[in-house]
Amino acid sequence: MKLNTSQKKTLAKLFVKPTLSDIRWSEFVSLIKVLGGVVTKQGKTSGSRFGIHLGERKALLHKPHPTPIMKQGSVNSARDFLKACAITPDMAISRQKRKAS
């Protein structure tokens, strides 16, 4: 897993307290994909619900509309999901330090 600068920033923003509400859905999806996850639409009648699968974990998140910016509730859910998957901003930093050594 190699996070680019934008993905590292997105990961850090997801863990900021108080919760931010300026994270774009596309940035979150890009982060999940680079972490090895899959984002799927739940079916014809699912509306804006998307399944997020990362390792053995699954979550159901709402894609924001009409604007592409995630609301605080979605950011909180995304953060909780990443924590459950043992993904934190520190993890990305520690991997970089190991590679530099």
Short mmCIF file of C-alpha atoms in Angstrom, two decimals:
data_model
loop_
_atom_site.label_atom_id
_atom_site.label_comp_id
_atom_site.label_asym_id
_atom_site.label_seq_id
_atom_site.Cartn_x
_atom_site.Cartn_y
_atom_site.Cartn_z
CA MET A 1 0.00 0.00 0.00
CA LYS A 2 1.49 3.28 -1.13
CA LEU A 3 -0.54 6.37 -0.30
CA ASN A 4 0.02 9.47 -2.38
CA THR A 5 0.05 12.91 -0.76
CA SER A 6 -3.67 13.51 -1.37
CA GLN A 7 -4.63 10.14 0.16
CA LYS A 8 -2.44 10.82 3.22
CA LYS A 9 -4.16 14.19 3.69
CA THR A 10 -7.59 12.58 3.34
CA LEU A 11 -6.70 9.93 5.91
CA ALA A 12 -5.47 12.61 8.33
CA LYS A 13 -8.59 14.75 7.77
CA LEU A 14 -10.85 11.79 8.57
CA PHE A 15 -9.33 11.59 12.05
CA VAL A 16 -9.36 15.31 12.92
CA LYS A 17 -11.39 16.30 16.00
CA PRO A 18 -13.71 18.16 15.88
CA THR A 19 -14.96 16.29 12.84
CA LEU A 20 -14.45 18.08 9.53
CA SER A 21 -17.14 18.37 6.89
CA ASP A 22 -15.02 19.21 3.86
CA ILE A 23 -13.94 15.75 2.68
CA ARG A 24 -14.94 14.87 -0.87
CA TRP A 25 -16.57 11.47 -1.46
CA SER A 26 -14.17 10.79 -4.36
CA GLU A 27 -11.17 11.34 -2.05
CA PHE A 28 -12.58 8.85 0.45
CA VAL A 29 -13.25 6.28 -2.31
CA SER A 30 -9.70 6.73 -3.63
CA LEU A 31 -8.33 6.10 -0.12
CA ILE A 32 -10.40 2.94 0.35
CA LYS A 33 -9.26 1.57 -3.03
CA VAL A 34 -5.56 2.19 -2.39
CA LEU A 35 -5.94 0.44 0.98
CA GLY A 36 -7.16 -2.63 -0.93
CA GLY A 37 -10.86 -2.07 -0.37
CA VAL A 38 -13.84 -2.18 -2.68
CA VAL A 39 -16.71 0.30 -2.98
CA THR A 40 -19.92 -1.06 -4.51
CA LYS A 41 -23.39 0.28 -5.19
CA GLN A 42 -25.86 -1.84 -3.25
CA GLY A 43 -28.33 -2.42 -6.08
CA LYS A 44 -30.96 -0.69 -8.19
CA THR A 45 -33.09 0.42 -5.26
CA SER A 46 -30.29 1.36 -2.89
CA GLY A 47 -30.36 5.06 -3.70
CA SER A 48 -27.08 6.59 -2.58
CA ARG A 49 -25.98 3.75 -0.29
CA PHE A 50 -22.63 2.19 -1.04
CA GLY A 51 -21.03 -0.89 0.45
CA ILE A 52 -17.47 -0.44 1.64
CA HIS A 53 -15.45 -3.66 1.98
CA LEU A 54 -11.95 -3.65 3.44
CA GLY A 55 -10.45 -6.95 4.52
CA GLU A 56 -13.06 -8.82 6.53
CA ARG A 57 -14.93 -5.63 7.45
CA LYS A 58 -17.98 -4.16 5.75
CA ALA A 59 -19.80 -0.86 6.12
CA LEU A 60 -22.69 0.88 4.44
CA LEU A 61 -22.19 4.59 3.78
CA HIS A 62 -24.31 7.21 2.11
CA LYS A 63 -22.81 8.96 -0.92
CA PRO A 64 -23.46 12.68 -0.47
CA HIS A 65 -25.60 14.54 -2.97
CA PRO A 66 -26.20 16.95 -4.60
CA THR A 67 -22.79 18.17 -3.43
CA PRO A 68 -19.89 15.69 -3.27
CA ILE A 69 -18.85 16.72 0.26
CA MET A 70 -19.26 14.22 3.11
CA LYS A 71 -21.26 15.47 6.09
CA GLN A 72 -19.94 15.07 9.63
CA GLY A 73 -22.06 11.98 10.30
CA SER A 74 -20.59 10.22 7.26
CA VAL A 75 -17.08 11.27 8.25
CA ASN A 76 -17.67 9.86 11.75
CA SER A 77 -18.91 6.58 10.24
CA ALA A 78 -15.93 6.42 7.88
CA ARG A 79 -13.53 7.06 10.78
CA ASP A 80 -15.15 4.34 12.90
CA PHE A 81 -14.93 1.91 9.99
CA LEU A 82 -11.25 2.68 9.40
CA LYS A 83 -10.50 2.29 13.12
CA ALA A 84 -12.24 -1.10 13.09
CA CYS A 85 -9.95 -2.05 10.20
CA ALA A 86 -6.90 -0.87 12.19
CA ILE A 87 -6.26 1.98 9.74
CA THR A 88 -4.99 5.22 11.28
CA PRO A 89 -2.96 8.21 10.05
CA ASP A 90 -0.07 6.97 12.22
CA MET A 91 -0.01 3.72 10.28
CA ALA A 92 0.74 5.56 7.02
CA ILE A 93 3.50 7.60 8.68
CA SER A 94 5.15 4.57 10.31
CA ARG A 95 5.19 2.65 7.01
CA GLN A 96 6.96 5.59 5.34
CA LYS A 97 9.59 5.74 8.10
CA ARG A 98 10.30 1.99 7.74
CA LYS A 99 10.83 2.37 3.99
CA ALA A 100 13.21 5.31 4.49
CA SER A 101 15.38 3.31 6.90
#
